[in-house]
Amino acid sequence: MIAMTRPLLVAAGLMLLPAAAFAADTIANPATATLTLTADGVVSAPPDTAIVSLGVVQEADTADAALTANNKAMEKTLAALKEAGVADRDIATSSFTIDPVISYPPQKSDGTQEPPKITGYRVSNAVTVKLRDIAKAGGLLDKVIRVGANDVRGVSFTVDDQDSLMDEARVAAMKTLETRAELYARTGGFTLKRIVAVSEGSQDRPPMPMMMAKAVPQAESVPIAAGEQDIRATVNVTWEIEPAAQ
């Protein structure tokens, strides 16, 4: 019986060694206490660029006739944009489609219904235009509408160069974090030793559409309100902390 028990005791001793070593390591190297905070820095600025989505929609009995009519109106629209000083690099085709126009006959009294019929074709051609002078946006919209653009899908605004504004927002976020961390340290009875991690997630408020219209009636100038845009930087900071000295 003694001979059989000794291996079991040896095995049990071997199993206890790692646990004892782990406990000793934990005492010698306790887990680092940290404080992690997140703050947003926001800088508001008037936008300096307008993004306009507009185009031409034409219908005709045949696809060829609809395409021809659409091409003519779109050529006039592009010419009006260029005459207004919009550079080629600021005009980009965003969509082009040719779709059948389908008619669905009403249901008959006996419950039957004729199959749908193609009654024509619809051609749509849209472009995205970057306007670097917002003051001209209203007059430009009026001009392209007059020459044939009958599908104005939206106007949004942005700040073209956001790098310097983002830096301002980052600085504002860091100052907020420093103030907040010191507050936690005072009230929590600990001190801040050093920053051990910094990360960032940044975003600006998406441009809000300011106008949606189709077949806009002619006017002397389309009213445009650009407002302001918020540039936001989200910063995360982790400090190593220790109990305050007594």
PDB file of C-alpha atoms in Angstrom:
ATOM      1  CA  MET A   1       0.000   0.000   0.000  1.00  0.00           C
ATOM      2  CA  ILE A   2       2.843   2.398   0.794  1.00  0.00           C
ATOM      3  CA  ALA A   3       4.536   1.625  -2.525  1.00  0.00           C
ATOM      4  CA  MET A   4       1.360   2.516  -4.404  1.00  0.00           C
ATOM      5  CA  THR A   5       0.779   5.760  -2.525  1.00  0.00           C
ATOM      6  CA  ARG A   6       4.222   7.323  -3.075  1.00  0.00           C
ATOM      7  CA  PRO A   7       3.762   8.007  -6.843  1.00  0.00           C
ATOM      8  CA  LEU A   8       0.467   9.694  -6.112  1.00  0.00           C
ATOM      9  CA  LEU A   9       2.100  11.965  -3.552  1.00  0.00           C
ATOM     10  CA  VAL A  10       4.897  12.824  -5.970  1.00  0.00           C
ATOM     11  CA  ALA A  11       2.387  13.641  -8.721  1.00  0.00           C
ATOM     12  CA  ALA A  12       0.393  15.841  -6.362  1.00  0.00           C
ATOM     13  CA  GLY A  13       3.550  17.693  -5.438  1.00  0.00           C
ATOM     14  CA  LEU A  14       4.357  18.309  -9.090  1.00  0.00           C
ATOM     15  CA  MET A  15       0.873  19.710  -9.682  1.00  0.00           C
ATOM     16  CA  LEU A  16       1.255  22.130  -6.790  1.00  0.00           C
ATOM     17  CA  LEU A  17       4.583  23.541  -7.978  1.00  0.00           C
ATOM     18  CA  PRO A  18       3.209  25.595 -10.921  1.00  0.00           C
ATOM     19  CA  ALA A  19       0.437  27.048  -8.746  1.00  0.00           C
ATOM     20  CA  ALA A  20       2.943  28.032  -6.080  1.00  0.00           C
ATOM     21  CA  ALA A  21       5.245  29.558  -8.689  1.00  0.00           C
ATOM     22  CA  PHE A  22       2.340  31.546 -10.180  1.00  0.00           C
ATOM     23  CA  ALA A  23       1.373  32.857  -6.740  1.00  0.00           C
ATOM     24  CA  ALA A  24       4.955  33.914  -6.044  1.00  0.00           C
ATOM     25  CA  ASP A  25       5.189  35.679  -9.444  1.00  0.00           C
ATOM     26  CA  THR A  26       1.897  37.489  -8.807  1.00  0.00           C
ATOM     27  CA  ILE A  27       3.166  38.786  -5.485  1.00  0.00           C
ATOM     28  CA  ALA A  28       6.477  39.884  -6.998  1.00  0.00           C
ATOM     29  CA  ASN A  29       4.843  41.442 -10.099  1.00  0.00           C
ATOM     30  CA  PRO A  30       1.333  42.648  -9.251  1.00  0.00           C
ATOM     31  CA  ALA A  31      -0.988  43.638 -12.108  1.00  0.00           C
ATOM     32  CA  THR A  32      -0.541  47.236 -13.241  1.00  0.00           C
ATOM     33  CA  ALA A  33      -3.429  49.504 -12.248  1.00  0.00           C
ATOM     34  CA  THR A  34      -4.633  51.731 -15.078  1.00  0.00           C
ATOM     35  CA  LEU A  35      -7.162  54.429 -15.851  1.00  0.00           C
ATOM     36  CA  THR A  36      -8.648  54.666 -19.354  1.00  0.00           C
ATOM     37  CA  LEU A  37     -10.662  57.681 -20.492  1.00  0.00           C
ATOM     38  CA  THR A  38     -12.191  58.802 -23.787  1.00  0.00           C
ATOM     39  CA  ALA A  39     -13.020  62.346 -24.877  1.00  0.00           C
ATOM     40  CA  ASP A  40     -14.172  64.166 -27.989  1.00  0.00           C
ATOM     41  CA  GLY A  41     -12.638  67.360 -29.290  1.00  0.00           C
ATOM     42  CA  VAL A  42     -14.934  69.348 -31.564  1.00  0.00           C
ATOM     43  CA  VAL A  43     -14.091  72.291 -33.804  1.00  0.00           C
ATOM     44  CA  SER A  44     -16.820  74.082 -35.762  1.00  0.00           C
ATOM     45  CA  ALA A  45     -16.050  75.762 -39.065  1.00  0.00           C
ATOM     46  CA  PRO A  46     -18.063  77.173 -41.963  1.00  0.00           C
ATOM     47  CA  PRO A  47     -17.855  74.840 -44.965  1.00  0.00           C
ATOM     48  CA  ASP A  48     -15.982  76.058 -48.009  1.00  0.00           C
ATOM     49  CA  THR A  49     -17.079  73.433 -50.532  1.00  0.00           C
ATOM     50  CA  ALA A  50     -20.476  72.332 -51.819  1.00  0.00           C
ATOM     51  CA  ILE A  51     -21.090  68.865 -53.248  1.00  0.00           C
ATOM     52  CA  VAL A  52     -23.992  68.855 -55.706  1.00  0.00           C
ATOM     53  CA  SER A  53     -25.582  65.761 -57.234  1.00  0.00           C
ATOM     54  CA  LEU A  54     -27.608  66.599 -60.337  1.00  0.00           C
ATOM     55  CA  GLY A  55     -28.532  65.130 -63.683  1.00  0.00           C
ATOM     56  CA  VAL A  56     -30.979  64.703 -66.518  1.00  0.00           C
ATOM     57  CA  VAL A  57     -33.865  62.249 -66.876  1.00  0.00           C
ATOM     58  CA  GLN A  58     -35.569  61.860 -70.262  1.00  0.00           C
ATOM     59  CA  GLU A  59     -38.306  59.506 -71.477  1.00  0.00           C
ATOM     60  CA  ALA A  60     -39.255  58.584 -75.035  1.00  0.00           C
ATOM     61  CA  ASP A  61     -40.980  55.825 -77.007  1.00  0.00           C
ATOM     62  CA  THR A  62     -37.671  54.199 -77.905  1.00  0.00           C
ATOM     63  CA  ALA A  63     -34.403  53.813 -76.058  1.00  0.00           C
ATOM     64  CA  ASP A  64     -32.553  55.567 -78.876  1.00  0.00           C
ATOM     65  CA  ALA A  65     -34.850  58.597 -78.775  1.00  0.00           C
ATOM     66  CA  ALA A  66     -34.594  58.825 -74.965  1.00  0.00           C
ATOM     67  CA  LEU A  67     -30.810  58.550 -75.125  1.00  0.00           C
ATOM     68  CA  THR A  68     -30.550  61.234 -77.805  1.00  0.00           C
ATOM     69  CA  ALA A  69     -32.727  63.647 -75.823  1.00  0.00           C
ATOM     70  CA  ASN A  70     -30.803  62.923 -72.632  1.00  0.00           C
ATOM     71  CA  ASN A  71     -27.429  63.447 -74.312  1.00  0.00           C
ATOM     72  CA  LYS A  72     -28.471  66.842 -75.669  1.00  0.00           C
ATOM     73  CA  ALA A  73     -29.733  68.047 -72.296  1.00  0.00           C
ATOM     74  CA  MET A  74     -26.673  66.685 -70.493  1.00  0.00           C
ATOM     75  CA  GLU A  75     -24.299  68.381 -72.930  1.00  0.00           C
ATOM     76  CA  LYS A  76     -25.973  71.707 -72.193  1.00  0.00           C
ATOM     77  CA  THR A  77     -25.772  71.021 -68.461  1.00  0.00           C
ATOM     78  CA  LEU A  78     -22.049  70.244 -68.599  1.00  0.00           C
ATOM     79  CA  ALA A  79     -21.428  73.297 -70.772  1.00  0.00           C
ATOM     80  CA  ALA A  80     -23.226  75.480 -68.218  1.00  0.00           C
ATOM     81  CA  LEU A  81     -21.088  74.051 -65.426  1.00  0.00           C
ATOM     82  CA  LYS A  82     -17.870  74.760 -67.286  1.00  0.00           C
ATOM     83  CA  GLU A  83     -19.008  78.263 -68.259  1.00  0.00           C
ATOM     84  CA  ALA A  84     -19.557  78.906 -64.559  1.00  0.00           C
ATOM     85  CA  GLY A  85     -15.913  78.039 -63.888  1.00  0.00           C
ATOM     86  CA  VAL A  86     -16.246  74.465 -62.625  1.00  0.00           C
ATOM     87  CA  ALA A  87     -13.094  72.533 -63.549  1.00  0.00           C
ATOM     88  CA  ASP A  88     -13.241  69.159 -65.307  1.00  0.00           C
ATOM     89  CA  ARG A  89     -11.638  67.489 -62.286  1.00  0.00           C
ATOM     90  CA  ASP A  90     -14.595  68.617 -60.162  1.00  0.00           C
ATOM     91  CA  ILE A  91     -17.223  66.948 -62.369  1.00  0.00           C
ATOM     92  CA  ALA A  92     -17.666  63.174 -62.208  1.00  0.00           C
ATOM     93  CA  THR A  93     -20.377  60.885 -63.567  1.00  0.00           C
ATOM     94  CA  SER A  94     -22.087  59.181 -60.633  1.00  0.00           C
ATOM     95  CA  SER A  95     -24.710  57.081 -62.444  1.00  0.00           C
ATOM     96  CA  PHE A  96     -26.069  56.273 -65.885  1.00  0.00           C
ATOM     97  CA  THR A  97     -29.089  54.043 -66.502  1.00  0.00           C
ATOM     98  CA  ILE A  98     -31.465  53.048 -69.309  1.00  0.00           C
ATOM     99  CA  ASP A  99     -34.684  51.484 -68.033  1.00  0.00           C
ATOM    100  CA  PRO A 100     -37.930  50.421 -69.693  1.00  0.00           C
ATOM    101  CA  VAL A 101     -41.075  52.275 -68.713  1.00  0.00           C
ATOM    102  CA  ILE A 102     -43.574  49.561 -67.869  1.00  0.00           C
ATOM    103  CA  SER A 103     -47.348  49.943 -67.835  1.00  0.00           C
ATOM    104  CA  TYR A 104     -49.454  47.583 -65.738  1.00  0.00           C
ATOM    105  CA  PRO A 105     -53.030  47.322 -67.108  1.00  0.00           C
ATOM    106  CA  PRO A 106     -55.822  47.385 -64.515  1.00  0.00           C
ATOM    107  CA  GLN A 107     -57.450  44.140 -63.474  1.00  0.00           C
ATOM    108  CA  LYS A 108     -60.558  43.208 -65.408  1.00  0.00           C
ATOM    109  CA  SER A 109     -63.948  42.501 -63.863  1.00  0.00           C
ATOM    110  CA  ASP A 110     -63.457  38.764 -64.330  1.00  0.00           C
ATOM    111  CA  GLY A 111     -60.242  38.883 -62.304  1.00  0.00           C
ATOM    112  CA  THR A 112     -57.888  38.518 -65.249  1.00  0.00           C
ATOM    113  CA  GLN A 113     -55.218  41.020 -66.145  1.00  0.00           C
ATOM    114  CA  GLU A 114     -53.291  41.783 -69.288  1.00  0.00           C
ATOM    115  CA  PRO A 115     -49.528  41.291 -69.030  1.00  0.00           C
ATOM    116  CA  PRO A 116     -47.439  44.411 -68.388  1.00  0.00           C
ATOM    117  CA  LYS A 117     -46.285  46.301 -71.453  1.00  0.00           C
ATOM    118  CA  ILE A 118     -43.226  48.369 -72.221  1.00  0.00           C
ATOM    119  CA  THR A 119     -44.510  51.792 -73.210  1.00  0.00           C
ATOM    120  CA  GLY A 120     -41.177  53.581 -73.521  1.00  0.00           C
ATOM    121  CA  TYR A 121     -37.709  54.019 -72.122  1.00  0.00           C
ATOM    122  CA  ARG A 122     -36.184  56.234 -69.461  1.00  0.00           C
ATOM    123  CA  VAL A 123     -32.567  57.408 -69.573  1.00  0.00           C
ATOM    124  CA  SER A 124     -30.933  58.929 -66.493  1.00  0.00           C
ATOM    125  CA  ASN A 125     -27.486  60.497 -66.379  1.00  0.00           C
ATOM    126  CA  ALA A 126     -26.224  62.045 -63.137  1.00  0.00           C
ATOM    127  CA  VAL A 127     -22.995  63.779 -62.133  1.00  0.00           C
ATOM    128  CA  THR A 128     -21.443  64.828 -58.836  1.00  0.00           C
ATOM    129  CA  VAL A 129     -20.090  68.373 -58.887  1.00  0.00           C
ATOM    130  CA  LYS A 130     -17.687  69.925 -56.403  1.00  0.00           C
ATOM    131  CA  LEU A 131     -18.206  73.657 -56.063  1.00  0.00           C
ATOM    132  CA  ARG A 132     -15.254  75.385 -54.422  1.00  0.00           C
ATOM    133  CA  ASP A 133     -17.115  78.702 -54.164  1.00  0.00           C
ATOM    134  CA  ILE A 134     -20.282  78.164 -52.116  1.00  0.00           C
ATOM    135  CA  ALA A 135     -21.480  81.690 -52.859  1.00  0.00           C
ATOM    136  CA  LYS A 136     -22.013  80.669 -56.480  1.00  0.00           C
ATOM    137  CA  ALA A 137     -23.949  77.492 -55.696  1.00  0.00           C
ATOM    138  CA  GLY A 138     -27.446  78.989 -55.845  1.00  0.00           C
ATOM    139  CA  GLY A 139     -26.902  80.782 -59.148  1.00  0.00           C
ATOM    140  CA  LEU A 140     -25.231  77.730 -60.666  1.00  0.00           C
ATOM    141  CA  LEU A 141     -28.136  75.470 -59.759  1.00  0.00           C
ATOM    142  CA  ASP A 142     -30.548  77.903 -61.355  1.00  0.00           C
ATOM    143  CA  LYS A 143     -28.434  77.976 -64.518  1.00  0.00           C
ATOM    144  CA  VAL A 144     -28.204  74.216 -64.996  1.00  0.00           C
ATOM    145  CA  ILE A 145     -31.917  73.774 -64.264  1.00  0.00           C
ATOM    146  CA  ARG A 146     -32.720  76.272 -67.011  1.00  0.00           C
ATOM    147  CA  VAL A 147     -30.657  74.419 -69.610  1.00  0.00           C
ATOM    148  CA  GLY A 148     -32.068  70.962 -68.908  1.00  0.00           C
ATOM    149  CA  ALA A 149     -31.001  69.483 -65.565  1.00  0.00           C
ATOM    150  CA  ASN A 150     -34.286  68.216 -64.154  1.00  0.00           C
ATOM    151  CA  ASP A 151     -33.014  65.842 -61.455  1.00  0.00           C
ATOM    152  CA  VAL A 152     -31.317  67.682 -58.581  1.00  0.00           C
ATOM    153  CA  ARG A 153     -30.674  64.950 -56.025  1.00  0.00           C
ATOM    154  CA  GLY A 154     -29.081  66.909 -53.232  1.00  0.00           C
ATOM    155  CA  VAL A 155     -26.611  69.484 -51.989  1.00  0.00           C
ATOM    156  CA  SER A 156     -24.200  68.887 -49.119  1.00  0.00           C
ATOM    157  CA  PHE A 157     -21.361  70.893 -47.642  1.00  0.00           C
ATOM    158  CA  THR A 158     -17.902  70.096 -46.339  1.00  0.00           C
ATOM    159  CA  VAL A 159     -14.566  71.621 -45.406  1.00  0.00           C
ATOM    160  CA  ASP A 160     -12.138  70.738 -48.169  1.00  0.00           C
ATOM    161  CA  ASP A 161      -8.960  70.771 -46.090  1.00  0.00           C
ATOM    162  CA  GLN A 162      -9.692  69.348 -42.653  1.00  0.00           C
ATOM    163  CA  ASP A 163      -6.161  68.472 -41.499  1.00  0.00           C
ATOM    164  CA  SER A 164      -5.504  71.627 -39.473  1.00  0.00           C
ATOM    165  CA  LEU A 165      -8.997  71.540 -37.974  1.00  0.00           C
ATOM    166  CA  MET A 166      -8.534  67.904 -36.997  1.00  0.00           C
ATOM    167  CA  ASP A 167      -5.329  68.846 -35.177  1.00  0.00           C
ATOM    168  CA  GLU A 168      -7.214  71.518 -33.249  1.00  0.00           C
ATOM    169  CA  ALA A 169      -9.863  68.951 -32.340  1.00  0.00           C
ATOM    170  CA  ARG A 170      -7.164  66.491 -31.157  1.00  0.00           C
ATOM    171  CA  VAL A 171      -5.590  69.153 -28.929  1.00  0.00           C
ATOM    172  CA  ALA A 172      -8.997  69.980 -27.459  1.00  0.00           C
ATOM    173  CA  ALA A 173      -9.655  66.288 -26.752  1.00  0.00           C
ATOM    174  CA  MET A 174      -6.277  65.839 -25.024  1.00  0.00           C
ATOM    175  CA  LYS A 175      -6.827  68.893 -22.812  1.00  0.00           C
ATOM    176  CA  THR A 176     -10.220  67.527 -21.785  1.00  0.00           C
ATOM    177  CA  LEU A 177      -8.663  64.156 -20.969  1.00  0.00           C
ATOM    178  CA  GLU A 178      -5.896  65.708 -18.875  1.00  0.00           C
ATOM    179  CA  THR A 179      -8.396  67.720 -16.835  1.00  0.00           C
ATOM    180  CA  ARG A 180     -10.693  64.728 -16.390  1.00  0.00           C
ATOM    181  CA  ALA A 181      -7.857  62.370 -15.387  1.00  0.00           C
ATOM    182  CA  GLU A 182      -6.589  64.817 -12.747  1.00  0.00           C
ATOM    183  CA  LEU A 183     -10.130  65.079 -11.372  1.00  0.00           C
ATOM    184  CA  TYR A 184     -10.413  61.295 -11.066  1.00  0.00           C
ATOM    185  CA  ALA A 185      -6.992  61.115  -9.433  1.00  0.00           C
ATOM    186  CA  ARG A 186      -7.855  63.732  -6.793  1.00  0.00           C
ATOM    187  CA  THR A 187     -11.206  62.193  -5.926  1.00  0.00           C
ATOM    188  CA  GLY A 188     -10.038  58.597  -6.245  1.00  0.00           C
ATOM    189  CA  GLY A 189      -6.957  58.895  -4.071  1.00  0.00           C
ATOM    190  CA  PHE A 190      -4.370  57.903  -6.653  1.00  0.00           C
ATOM    191  CA  THR A 191      -1.717  59.566  -8.803  1.00  0.00           C
ATOM    192  CA  LEU A 192      -1.085  59.440 -12.542  1.00  0.00           C
ATOM    193  CA  LYS A 193       2.322  57.914 -13.309  1.00  0.00           C
ATOM    194  CA  ARG A 194       2.591  57.883 -17.106  1.00  0.00           C
ATOM    195  CA  ILE A 195       0.589  57.428 -20.276  1.00  0.00           C
ATOM    196  CA  VAL A 196       0.832  53.833 -21.492  1.00  0.00           C
ATOM    197  CA  ALA A 197      -1.519  53.940 -24.508  1.00  0.00           C
ATOM    198  CA  VAL A 198      -3.113  56.473 -26.848  1.00  0.00           C
ATOM    199  CA  SER A 199      -5.541  55.693 -29.649  1.00  0.00           C
ATOM    200  CA  GLU A 200      -7.805  57.724 -31.871  1.00  0.00           C
ATOM    201  CA  GLY A 201     -11.052  57.335 -33.698  1.00  0.00           C
ATOM    202  CA  SER A 202     -12.050  60.476 -35.583  1.00  0.00           C
ATOM    203  CA  GLN A 203     -14.948  61.537 -37.701  1.00  0.00           C
ATOM    204  CA  ASP A 204     -16.561  64.682 -38.975  1.00  0.00           C
ATOM    205  CA  ARG A 205     -20.272  65.149 -38.974  1.00  0.00           C
ATOM    206  CA  PRO A 206     -21.593  63.869 -42.317  1.00  0.00           C
ATOM    207  CA  PRO A 207     -22.636  66.658 -44.670  1.00  0.00           C
ATOM    208  CA  MET A 208     -26.363  67.170 -44.392  1.00  0.00           C
ATOM    209  CA  PRO A 209     -28.410  67.447 -47.607  1.00  0.00           C
ATOM    210  CA  MET A 210     -29.711  70.967 -47.815  1.00  0.00           C
ATOM    211  CA  MET A 211     -32.017  70.549 -50.777  1.00  0.00           C
ATOM    212  CA  MET A 212     -33.797  67.730 -52.588  1.00  0.00           C
ATOM    213  CA  ALA A 213     -35.754  68.567 -55.708  1.00  0.00           C
ATOM    214  CA  LYS A 214     -36.842  67.313 -59.100  1.00  0.00           C
ATOM    215  CA  ALA A 215     -37.989  69.450 -61.983  1.00  0.00           C
ATOM    216  CA  VAL A 216     -37.380  72.572 -59.890  1.00  0.00           C
ATOM    217  CA  PRO A 217     -39.312  75.569 -61.223  1.00  0.00           C
ATOM    218  CA  GLN A 218     -37.257  78.386 -62.662  1.00  0.00           C
ATOM    219  CA  ALA A 219     -36.218  81.103 -60.258  1.00  0.00           C
ATOM    220  CA  GLU A 220     -33.696  83.899 -60.235  1.00  0.00           C
ATOM    221  CA  SER A 221     -31.487  82.063 -57.756  1.00  0.00           C
ATOM    222  CA  VAL A 222     -31.897  78.937 -55.656  1.00  0.00           C
ATOM    223  CA  PRO A 223     -31.491  79.860 -51.949  1.00  0.00           C
ATOM    224  CA  ILE A 224     -28.667  77.949 -50.267  1.00  0.00           C
ATOM    225  CA  ALA A 225     -27.816  77.809 -46.534  1.00  0.00           C
ATOM    226  CA  ALA A 226     -24.445  76.219 -45.702  1.00  0.00           C
ATOM    227  CA  GLY A 227     -24.465  76.501 -41.903  1.00  0.00           C
ATOM    228  CA  GLU A 228     -21.447  75.113 -40.021  1.00  0.00           C
ATOM    229  CA  GLN A 229     -19.716  71.761 -39.896  1.00  0.00           C
ATOM    230  CA  ASP A 230     -18.357  70.018 -36.807  1.00  0.00           C
ATOM    231  CA  ILE A 231     -14.927  68.406 -37.091  1.00  0.00           C
ATOM    232  CA  ARG A 232     -14.647  65.786 -34.347  1.00  0.00           C
ATOM    233  CA  ALA A 233     -11.667  63.854 -32.964  1.00  0.00           C
ATOM    234  CA  THR A 234     -12.240  61.031 -30.479  1.00  0.00           C
ATOM    235  CA  VAL A 235      -9.144  60.232 -28.376  1.00  0.00           C
ATOM    236  CA  ASN A 236      -8.619  57.363 -25.917  1.00  0.00           C
ATOM    237  CA  VAL A 237      -5.810  57.533 -23.319  1.00  0.00           C
ATOM    238  CA  THR A 238      -4.698  54.983 -20.716  1.00  0.00           C
ATOM    239  CA  TRP A 239      -2.595  56.040 -17.717  1.00  0.00           C
ATOM    240  CA  GLU A 240      -0.703  53.847 -15.290  1.00  0.00           C
ATOM    241  CA  ILE A 241      -1.777  54.830 -11.789  1.00  0.00           C
ATOM    242  CA  GLU A 242      -0.645  54.155  -8.217  1.00  0.00           C
ATOM    243  CA  PRO A 243      -2.044  54.932  -4.748  1.00  0.00           C
ATOM    244  CA  ALA A 244      -1.407  58.472  -3.583  1.00  0.00           C
ATOM    245  CA  ALA A 245       1.360  58.909  -1.008  1.00  0.00           C
ATOM    246  CA  GLN A 246       0.030  59.159   2.535  1.00  0.00           C
TER     247      GLN A 246
END
